Short mmCIF file of C-alpha atoms and ligand atoms in Angstrom, two decimals:
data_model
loop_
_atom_site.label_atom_id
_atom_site.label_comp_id
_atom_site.label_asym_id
_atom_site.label_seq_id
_atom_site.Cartn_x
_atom_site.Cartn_y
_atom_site.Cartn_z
CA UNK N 1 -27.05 19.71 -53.32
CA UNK N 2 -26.02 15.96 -51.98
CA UNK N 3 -22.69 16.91 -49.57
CA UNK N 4 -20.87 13.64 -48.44
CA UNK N 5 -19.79 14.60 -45.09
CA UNK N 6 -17.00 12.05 -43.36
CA UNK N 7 -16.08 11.06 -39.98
CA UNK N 8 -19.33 12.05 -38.15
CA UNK N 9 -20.37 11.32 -35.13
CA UNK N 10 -23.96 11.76 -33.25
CA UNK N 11 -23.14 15.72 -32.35
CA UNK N 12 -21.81 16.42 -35.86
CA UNK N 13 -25.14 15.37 -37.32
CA UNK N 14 -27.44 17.19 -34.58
CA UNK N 15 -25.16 20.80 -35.64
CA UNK N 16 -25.19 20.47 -39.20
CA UNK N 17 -28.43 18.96 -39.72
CA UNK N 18 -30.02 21.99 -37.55
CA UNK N 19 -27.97 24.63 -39.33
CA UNK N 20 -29.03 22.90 -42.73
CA UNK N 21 -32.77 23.13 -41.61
CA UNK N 22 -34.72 23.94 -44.67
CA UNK N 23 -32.39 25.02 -47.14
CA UNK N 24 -31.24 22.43 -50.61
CA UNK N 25 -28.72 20.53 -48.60
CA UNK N 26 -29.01 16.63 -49.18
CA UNK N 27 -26.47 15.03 -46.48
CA UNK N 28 -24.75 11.93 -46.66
CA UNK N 29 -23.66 10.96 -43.72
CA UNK N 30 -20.41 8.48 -43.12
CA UNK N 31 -18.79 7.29 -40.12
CA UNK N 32 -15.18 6.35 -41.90
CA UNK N 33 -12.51 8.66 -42.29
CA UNK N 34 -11.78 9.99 -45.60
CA UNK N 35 -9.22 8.63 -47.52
CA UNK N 36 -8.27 7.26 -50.68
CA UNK N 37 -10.05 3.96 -49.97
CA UNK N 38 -13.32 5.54 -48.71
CA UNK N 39 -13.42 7.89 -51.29
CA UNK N 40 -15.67 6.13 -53.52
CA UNK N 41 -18.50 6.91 -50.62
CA UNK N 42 -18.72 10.26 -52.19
CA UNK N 43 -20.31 9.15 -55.26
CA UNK N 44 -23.03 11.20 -56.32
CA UNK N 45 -22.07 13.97 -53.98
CA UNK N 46 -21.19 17.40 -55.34
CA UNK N 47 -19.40 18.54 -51.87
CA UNK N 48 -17.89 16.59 -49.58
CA UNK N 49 -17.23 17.81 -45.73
CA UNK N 50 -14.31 17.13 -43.36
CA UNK N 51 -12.69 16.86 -40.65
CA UNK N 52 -8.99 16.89 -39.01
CA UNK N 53 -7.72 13.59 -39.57
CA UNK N 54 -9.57 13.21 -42.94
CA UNK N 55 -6.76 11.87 -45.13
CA UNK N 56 -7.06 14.76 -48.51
CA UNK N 57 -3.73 13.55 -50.33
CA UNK N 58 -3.73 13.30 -54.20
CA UNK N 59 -4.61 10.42 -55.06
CA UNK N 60 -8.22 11.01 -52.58
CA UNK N 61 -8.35 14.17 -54.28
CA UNK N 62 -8.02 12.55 -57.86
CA UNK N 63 -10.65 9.72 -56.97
CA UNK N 64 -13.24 12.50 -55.87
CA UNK N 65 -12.58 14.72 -58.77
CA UNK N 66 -13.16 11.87 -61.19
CA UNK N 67 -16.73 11.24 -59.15
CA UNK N 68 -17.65 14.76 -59.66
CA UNK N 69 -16.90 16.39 -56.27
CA UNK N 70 -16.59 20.50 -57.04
CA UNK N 71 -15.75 21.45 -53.49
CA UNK N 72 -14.36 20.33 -50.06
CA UNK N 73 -15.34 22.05 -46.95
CA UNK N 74 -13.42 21.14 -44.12
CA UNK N 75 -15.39 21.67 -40.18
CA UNK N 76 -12.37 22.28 -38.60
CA UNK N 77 -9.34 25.77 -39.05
CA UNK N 78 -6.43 23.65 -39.84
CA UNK N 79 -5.75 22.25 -43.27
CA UNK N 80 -2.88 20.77 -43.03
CA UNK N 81 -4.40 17.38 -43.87
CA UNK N 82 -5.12 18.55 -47.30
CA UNK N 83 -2.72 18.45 -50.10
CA UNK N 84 -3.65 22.04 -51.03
CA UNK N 85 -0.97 21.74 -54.82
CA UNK N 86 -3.78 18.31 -55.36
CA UNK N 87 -6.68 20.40 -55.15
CA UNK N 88 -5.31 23.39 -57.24
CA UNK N 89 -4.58 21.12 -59.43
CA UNK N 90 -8.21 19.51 -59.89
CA UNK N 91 -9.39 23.42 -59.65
CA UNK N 92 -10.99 21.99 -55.98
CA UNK N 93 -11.88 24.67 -53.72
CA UNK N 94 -10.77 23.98 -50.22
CA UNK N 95 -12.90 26.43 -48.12
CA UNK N 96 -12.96 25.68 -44.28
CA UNK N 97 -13.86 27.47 -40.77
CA UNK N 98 -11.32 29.33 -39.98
CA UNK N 99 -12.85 31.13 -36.27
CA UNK N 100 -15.41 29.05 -34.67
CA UNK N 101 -14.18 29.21 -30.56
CA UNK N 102 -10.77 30.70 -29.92
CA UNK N 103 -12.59 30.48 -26.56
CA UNK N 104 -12.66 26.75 -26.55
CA UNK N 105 -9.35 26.07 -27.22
CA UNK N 106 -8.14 28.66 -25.02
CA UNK N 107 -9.72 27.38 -22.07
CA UNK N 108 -9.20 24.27 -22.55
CA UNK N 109 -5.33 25.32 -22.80
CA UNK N 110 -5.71 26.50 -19.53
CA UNK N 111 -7.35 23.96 -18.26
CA UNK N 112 -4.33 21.10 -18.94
CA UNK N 113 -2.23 24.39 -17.19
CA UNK N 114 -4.23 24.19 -14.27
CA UNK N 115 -4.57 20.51 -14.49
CA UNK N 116 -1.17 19.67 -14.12
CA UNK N 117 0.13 22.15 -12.40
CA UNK N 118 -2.46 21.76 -9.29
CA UNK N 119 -2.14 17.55 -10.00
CA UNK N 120 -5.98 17.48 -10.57
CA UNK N 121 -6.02 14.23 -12.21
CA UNK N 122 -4.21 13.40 -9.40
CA UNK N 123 -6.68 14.68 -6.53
CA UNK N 124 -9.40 13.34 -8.33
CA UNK N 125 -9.00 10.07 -8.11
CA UNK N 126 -7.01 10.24 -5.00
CA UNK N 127 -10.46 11.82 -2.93
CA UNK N 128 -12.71 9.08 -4.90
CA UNK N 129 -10.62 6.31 -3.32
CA UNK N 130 -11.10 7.95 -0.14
CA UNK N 131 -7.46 8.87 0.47
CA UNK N 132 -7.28 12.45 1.65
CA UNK N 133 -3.47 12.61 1.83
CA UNK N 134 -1.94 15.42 -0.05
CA UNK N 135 2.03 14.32 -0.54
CA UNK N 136 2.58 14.89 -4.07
CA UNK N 137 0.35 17.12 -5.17
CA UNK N 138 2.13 20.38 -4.37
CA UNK N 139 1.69 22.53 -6.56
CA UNK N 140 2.93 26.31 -7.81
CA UNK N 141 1.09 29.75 -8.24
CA UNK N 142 0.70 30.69 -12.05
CA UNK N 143 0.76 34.33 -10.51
CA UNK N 144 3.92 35.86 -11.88
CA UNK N 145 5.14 32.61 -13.62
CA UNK N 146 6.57 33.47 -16.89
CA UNK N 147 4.62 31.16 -19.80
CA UNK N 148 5.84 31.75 -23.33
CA UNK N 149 2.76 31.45 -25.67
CA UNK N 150 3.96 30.53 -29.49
CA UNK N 151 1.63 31.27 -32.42
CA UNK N 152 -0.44 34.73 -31.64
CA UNK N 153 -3.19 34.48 -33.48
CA UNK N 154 -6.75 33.70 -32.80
CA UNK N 155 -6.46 31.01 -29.85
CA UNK N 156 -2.67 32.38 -29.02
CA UNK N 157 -4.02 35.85 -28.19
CA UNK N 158 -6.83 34.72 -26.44
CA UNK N 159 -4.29 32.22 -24.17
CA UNK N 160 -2.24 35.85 -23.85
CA UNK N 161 -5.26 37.33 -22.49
CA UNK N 162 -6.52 35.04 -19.86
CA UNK N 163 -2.74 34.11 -19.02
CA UNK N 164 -2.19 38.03 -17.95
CA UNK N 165 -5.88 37.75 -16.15
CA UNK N 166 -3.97 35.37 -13.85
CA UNK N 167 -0.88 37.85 -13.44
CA UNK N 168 1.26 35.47 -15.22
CA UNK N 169 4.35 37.21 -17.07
CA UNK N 170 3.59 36.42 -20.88
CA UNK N 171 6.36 35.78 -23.75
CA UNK N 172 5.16 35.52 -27.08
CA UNK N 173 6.72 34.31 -30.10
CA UNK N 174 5.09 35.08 -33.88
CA UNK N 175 6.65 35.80 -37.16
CA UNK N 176 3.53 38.64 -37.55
CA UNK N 177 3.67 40.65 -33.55
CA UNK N 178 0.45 41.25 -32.81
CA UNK N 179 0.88 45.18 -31.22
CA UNK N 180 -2.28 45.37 -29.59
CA UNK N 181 -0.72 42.27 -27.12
CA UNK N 182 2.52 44.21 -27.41
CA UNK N 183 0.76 46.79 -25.99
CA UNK N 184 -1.12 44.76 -22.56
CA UNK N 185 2.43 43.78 -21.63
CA UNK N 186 3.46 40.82 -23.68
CA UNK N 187 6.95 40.92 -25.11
CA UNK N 188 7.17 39.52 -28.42
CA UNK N 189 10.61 38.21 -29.20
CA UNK N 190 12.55 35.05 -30.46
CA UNK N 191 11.83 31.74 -30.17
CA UNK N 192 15.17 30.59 -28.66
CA UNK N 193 14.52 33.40 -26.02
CA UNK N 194 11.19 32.65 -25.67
CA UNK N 195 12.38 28.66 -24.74
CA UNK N 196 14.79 29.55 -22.55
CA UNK N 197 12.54 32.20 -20.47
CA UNK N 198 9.53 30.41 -20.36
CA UNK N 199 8.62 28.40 -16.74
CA UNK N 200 5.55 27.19 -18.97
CA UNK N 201 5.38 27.51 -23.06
CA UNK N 202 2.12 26.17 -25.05
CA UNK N 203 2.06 25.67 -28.75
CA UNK N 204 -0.59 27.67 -30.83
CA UNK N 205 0.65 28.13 -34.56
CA UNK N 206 -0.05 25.70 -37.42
CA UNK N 207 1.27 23.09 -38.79
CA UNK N 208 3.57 23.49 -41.86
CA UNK N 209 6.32 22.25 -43.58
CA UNK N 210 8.58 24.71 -41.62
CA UNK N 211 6.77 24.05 -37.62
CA UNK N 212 7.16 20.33 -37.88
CA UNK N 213 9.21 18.96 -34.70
CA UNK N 214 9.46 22.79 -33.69
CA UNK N 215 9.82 21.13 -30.33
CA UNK N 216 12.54 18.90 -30.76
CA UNK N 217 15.28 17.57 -28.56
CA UNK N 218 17.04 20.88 -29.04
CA UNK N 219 14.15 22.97 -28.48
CA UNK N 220 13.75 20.51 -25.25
CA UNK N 221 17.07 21.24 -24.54
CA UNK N 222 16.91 24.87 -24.58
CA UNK N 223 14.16 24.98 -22.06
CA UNK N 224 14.06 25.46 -18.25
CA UNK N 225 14.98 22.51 -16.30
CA UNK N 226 11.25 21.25 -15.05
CA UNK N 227 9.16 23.12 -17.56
CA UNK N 228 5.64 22.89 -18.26
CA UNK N 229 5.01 22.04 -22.36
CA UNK N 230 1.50 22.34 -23.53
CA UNK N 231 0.51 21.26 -27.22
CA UNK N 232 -3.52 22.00 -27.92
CA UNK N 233 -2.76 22.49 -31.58
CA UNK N 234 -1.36 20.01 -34.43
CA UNK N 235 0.61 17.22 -32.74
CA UNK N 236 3.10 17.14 -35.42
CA UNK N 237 4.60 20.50 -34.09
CA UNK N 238 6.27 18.03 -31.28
CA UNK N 239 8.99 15.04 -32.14
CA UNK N 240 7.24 13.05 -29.34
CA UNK N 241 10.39 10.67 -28.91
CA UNK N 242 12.59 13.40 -28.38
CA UNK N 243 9.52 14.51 -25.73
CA UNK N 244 9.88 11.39 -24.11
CA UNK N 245 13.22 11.78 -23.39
CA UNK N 246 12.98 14.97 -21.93
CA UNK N 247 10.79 13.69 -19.23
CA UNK N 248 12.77 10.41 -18.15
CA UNK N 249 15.78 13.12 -17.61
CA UNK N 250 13.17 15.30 -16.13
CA UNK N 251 14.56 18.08 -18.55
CA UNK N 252 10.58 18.21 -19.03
CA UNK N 253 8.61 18.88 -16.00
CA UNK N 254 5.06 18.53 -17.37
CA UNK N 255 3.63 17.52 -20.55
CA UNK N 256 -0.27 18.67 -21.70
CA UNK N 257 -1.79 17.14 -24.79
CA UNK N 258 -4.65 17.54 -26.87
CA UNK N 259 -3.41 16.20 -30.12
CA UNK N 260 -0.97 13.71 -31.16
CA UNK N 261 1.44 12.87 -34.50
CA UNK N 262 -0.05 9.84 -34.78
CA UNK N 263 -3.97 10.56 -33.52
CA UNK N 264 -5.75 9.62 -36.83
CA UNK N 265 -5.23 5.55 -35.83
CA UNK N 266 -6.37 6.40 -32.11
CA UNK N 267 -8.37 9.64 -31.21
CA UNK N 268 -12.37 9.73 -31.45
CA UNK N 269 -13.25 6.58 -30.85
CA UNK N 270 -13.84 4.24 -28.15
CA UNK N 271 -10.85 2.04 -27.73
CA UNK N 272 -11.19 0.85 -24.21
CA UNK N 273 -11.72 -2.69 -25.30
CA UNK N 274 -8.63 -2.79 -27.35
CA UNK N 275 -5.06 -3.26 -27.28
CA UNK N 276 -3.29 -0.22 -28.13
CA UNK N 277 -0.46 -0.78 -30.72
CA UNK N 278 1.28 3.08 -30.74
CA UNK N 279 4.04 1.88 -27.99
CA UNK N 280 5.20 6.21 -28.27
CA UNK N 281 1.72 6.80 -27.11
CA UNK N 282 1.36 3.90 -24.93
CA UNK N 283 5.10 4.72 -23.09
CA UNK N 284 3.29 8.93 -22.35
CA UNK N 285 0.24 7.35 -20.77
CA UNK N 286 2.67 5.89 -18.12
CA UNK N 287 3.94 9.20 -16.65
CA UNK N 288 2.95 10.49 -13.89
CA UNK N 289 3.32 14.38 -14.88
CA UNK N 290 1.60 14.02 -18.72
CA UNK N 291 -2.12 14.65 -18.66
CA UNK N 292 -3.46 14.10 -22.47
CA UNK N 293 -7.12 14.68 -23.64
CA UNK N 294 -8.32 13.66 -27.19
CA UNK N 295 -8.32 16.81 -29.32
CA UNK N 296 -11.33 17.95 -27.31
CA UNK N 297 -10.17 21.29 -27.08
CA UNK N 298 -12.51 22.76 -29.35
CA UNK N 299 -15.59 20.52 -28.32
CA UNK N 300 -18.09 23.06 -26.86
CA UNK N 301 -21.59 23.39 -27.97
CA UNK N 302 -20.45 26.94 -29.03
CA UNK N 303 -18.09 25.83 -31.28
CA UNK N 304 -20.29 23.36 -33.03
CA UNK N 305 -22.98 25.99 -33.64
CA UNK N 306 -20.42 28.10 -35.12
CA UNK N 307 -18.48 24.90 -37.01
CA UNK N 308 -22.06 23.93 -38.60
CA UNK N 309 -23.63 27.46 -39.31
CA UNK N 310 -20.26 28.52 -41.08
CA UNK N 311 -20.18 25.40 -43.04
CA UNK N 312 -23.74 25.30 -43.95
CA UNK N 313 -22.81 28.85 -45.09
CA UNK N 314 -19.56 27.61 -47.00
CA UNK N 315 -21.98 25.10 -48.91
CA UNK N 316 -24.97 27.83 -49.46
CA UNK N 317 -22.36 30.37 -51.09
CA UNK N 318 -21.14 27.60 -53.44
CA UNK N 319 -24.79 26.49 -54.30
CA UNK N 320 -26.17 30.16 -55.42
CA UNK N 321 -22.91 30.10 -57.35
CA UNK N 322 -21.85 33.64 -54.84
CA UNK N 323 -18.02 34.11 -54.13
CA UNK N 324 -16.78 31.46 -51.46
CA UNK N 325 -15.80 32.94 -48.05
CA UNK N 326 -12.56 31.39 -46.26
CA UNK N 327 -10.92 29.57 -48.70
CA UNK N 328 -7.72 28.27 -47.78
CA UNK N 329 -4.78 28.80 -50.00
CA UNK N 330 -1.28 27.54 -49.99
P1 NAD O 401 -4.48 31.48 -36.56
O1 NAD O 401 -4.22 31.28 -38.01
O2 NAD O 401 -5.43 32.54 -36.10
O3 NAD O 401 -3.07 31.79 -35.82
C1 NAD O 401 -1.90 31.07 -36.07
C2 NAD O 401 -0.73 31.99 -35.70
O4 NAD O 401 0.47 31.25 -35.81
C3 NAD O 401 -0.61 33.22 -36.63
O5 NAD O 401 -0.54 34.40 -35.86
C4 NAD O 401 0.70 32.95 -37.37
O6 NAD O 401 1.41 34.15 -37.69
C5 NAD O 401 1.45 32.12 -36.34
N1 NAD O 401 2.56 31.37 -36.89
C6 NAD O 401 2.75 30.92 -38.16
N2 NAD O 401 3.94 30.30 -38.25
C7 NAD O 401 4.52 30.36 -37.02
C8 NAD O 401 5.74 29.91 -36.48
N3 NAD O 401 6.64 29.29 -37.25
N4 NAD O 401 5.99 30.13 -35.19
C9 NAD O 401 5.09 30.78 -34.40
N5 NAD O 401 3.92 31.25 -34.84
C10 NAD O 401 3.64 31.03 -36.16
O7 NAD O 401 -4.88 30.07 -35.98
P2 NAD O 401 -5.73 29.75 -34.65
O8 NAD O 401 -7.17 29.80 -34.94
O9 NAD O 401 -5.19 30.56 -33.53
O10 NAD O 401 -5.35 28.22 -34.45
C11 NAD O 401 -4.02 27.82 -34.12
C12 NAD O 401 -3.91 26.34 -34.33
O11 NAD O 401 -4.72 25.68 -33.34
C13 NAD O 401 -4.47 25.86 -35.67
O12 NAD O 401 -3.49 25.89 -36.65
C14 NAD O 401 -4.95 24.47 -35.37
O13 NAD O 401 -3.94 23.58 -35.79
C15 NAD O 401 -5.09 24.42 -33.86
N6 NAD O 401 -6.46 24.13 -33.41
C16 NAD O 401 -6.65 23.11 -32.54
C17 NAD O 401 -7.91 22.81 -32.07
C18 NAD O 401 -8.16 21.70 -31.07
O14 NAD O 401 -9.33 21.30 -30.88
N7 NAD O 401 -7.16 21.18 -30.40
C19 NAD O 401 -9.00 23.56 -32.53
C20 NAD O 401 -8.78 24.62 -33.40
C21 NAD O 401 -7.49 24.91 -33.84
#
C-alpha cells in the first residue's frame, strides 16, 4: 500500500519507517505541506498521512479523491485542519491518533508555568553572560496559587494532576465534568468564574467553530490583573491582538505559547536567516514576560513511538480491509 505522507521531517521518517518495519507499507515521503497545490504529490498513493498544519480543505480533498486517495490518517489528535463535511462528502475516512502523550503536553505545560513564572529564560542567559545579579527575576510559589485549567480531557486532566502535585488550588472548566477530578479536589464550574478566579489559566480543549477567540479581549478583561495565560493547544483558541493588548496594559501578566493562529507560515522550520513578515508575531517576541516554543509540546520520543505505531496501525486496519479504529467525525 503506497501512503503519501506530508510535512516530514528526519524524526518523522525514523518513527514511521521503524513502526512500518516489514509489513506492505510503501512510503512516500514529502517535505511540503499539504495543500491544494501539493496535492498532486499524492499521485499513485492510496493513503495519504498528515500533520497539524496540513491544509485538508475541499478543494485538497477533491484533488486527492480524483487521484484515488481512499483514506487520510492524520499523526497528530486535532483535526481541525480538515474539512471533515469535504471528506464525508468524497466518503474519505479521516482516522487520526487521538492519545499518543498526554504526558508530553502536560509537562511541557508546566514547563512554560515554571518558565515564566521563575524568569528561566531570563536566568539563563543572564548566568551565560556572566551576570549573577538577580533584580527582576522574582518570582512566586505555585504552592496554593489558584490556576484554572480549561478543557479536561486527556492533557487537561493530566495538567489537573500534576498542578495539585504542586499544591496549587485547581479550577476547571468543561462542558463534560470529569468526577473522578471532581473528586481529588478540583471544582468544576463556569468559565466566567473560572477567568475571574484563576491567578494562572492554560488552554486545553479543541479547536471548533464555537472555542475560536475563547480568549478574547473580554475574556482578557475578565481575568486577574497580572495573570499568567498559557495556550499549549490550537492557537486559534486566542485573538492574539486582543492578547497583545492585554499585556501593554499589563491586564496580562504572562503569556506561554506553544502554538500560534498563524503558525502554518512560521513553525517547523528554520527561519533564522529570514525576515519574519507576521508583525502580530514579531510585536510578542518583544516582551519581556511572553516565553513561546514552536508547538513542541508533544515532541518526546514517547510520543513519536506512539504517533507512528498507532498510525502504522490506522493504515494496517484499512489494508486487511478490518474496521478503522479512531476515526474522527464531525
Ligand atoms: P481531548 O479530546 O481528550 O479533550 C478535550 C477536552 O476539551 C474534552 O474534555 C472536551 O469536553 C473539552 N471541551 C470541548 N469543548 C470545550 C469548551 N468549549 N470549553 C472547554 N472545554 C471544552 O483532547 P486532548 O488530547 O486533551 O487534547 C487537547 C488539545 O490539545 C487538542 O485538541 C489539541 O488541539 C491540543 N494538542 C496540542 C499538542 C501540542 O503539541 N501543542 C499536542 C496534542 C494535542
Amino acid at each position: 500500500m503506497r501512503v503519501a505522507a506530508f510535512s516530514i521531517k528526519p524524526y518523522d521518517t525514523a518513527s514511521l519507517a521503524a513502526a512500518s518495519a516489514g509489513l506492505p507499507i510503501e512510503w512516500m515521503w514529502f517535505e511540503p505541506r499539504l495543500d491544494r497545490h501539493t496535492a498532486r504529490l499524492a499521485e499513485g498513493a492510496v493513503a495519504i498521512n498528515c500533520f497539524v498544519n496540513d491544509q485538508l480543505d475541499a478543494t485538497t480533498l477533491d484533488i486527492l479523491a480524483e487521484q484515488g486517495v481512499k483514506l487520510v490518517t492524520l499523526r497528530c489528535a486535532g483535526f481541525n485542519q480538515v474539512d471533515l463535511a469535504a471528506a464525508a462528502r468524497l466518503s474519505l475516512p479521516v482516522v487520526r491518533v487521538p492519545e499518543y502523550s498526554p504526558h508530553a503536553v502536560a509537562e511541557h505545560t508546566i514547563g512554560l508555568v515554571l518558565m515564566l513564572d521563575r524568569r528561566l529564560h531570563k536566568a539563563y542567559n543572564r548566568v551565560r553572560d556572566g551576570n549573577f545579579s538577580l533584580e527582576g527575576l522574582l518570582g512566586f510559589d505555585l504552592f496554593g496559587r489558584t490556576v484554572g485549567v480549561v478543557g479536561t480531557g486527556r492533557i487537561g486532566c493530566r495538567v489537573a494532576e500534576i498542578l495539585i502535585g504542586f499544591g496549587c488550588r485547581v479550577l476547571a472548566y468543561d462542558p463534560t465534568p470529569v468526577p473522578d477530578l471532581a473528586a481529588r479536589g478540583v471544582t468544576f464550574m463556569p468559565l466566567d468564574e473560572l477567568l475571574a478566579a484563576s491567578d494562572i489559566i492554560t488552554l486545553h480543549c479543541p479547536l471548533k467553530p464555537n472555542t475560536s477567540h475563547l480568549i478574547d479581549s473580554a475574556a482578557l478583561a475578565r481575568m486577574k490583573r497580572g495573570a499568567m495565560l498559557i495556550n499549549t493547544s490550537r492557537g486559534g483558541l486566542i485573538d492574539t491582538p486582543a492578547v497583545i493588548e492585554a499585556l501593554k496594559t499589563g491586564q496580562l501578566g504572562h503569556l506561554g505559547l506553544d502554538v500560534y493562529e498563524e503558525e502554518a507560515d512560521l513553525f517547523f522550520d528554520d527561519r533564522s536567516g529570514s525576515i519574519i513578515h507576521d508583525d502580530v508575531f514579531s510585536r510578542l517576541l518583544t516582551f519581556p514576560n511572553v516565553v513561546i516554543t514552536a508547538h513542541q509540546a508533544f515532541f518526546t520520543q514517547n510520543a513519536l513511538d506512539a504517533i507512528a505505531s498507532q498510525t502504522v496501525r490506522n493504515l494496517m486496519h484499512f489494508n486487511r480491509g478490518e474496521p478503522l479504529e479512531a476515526v474522527v467525525r464531525s
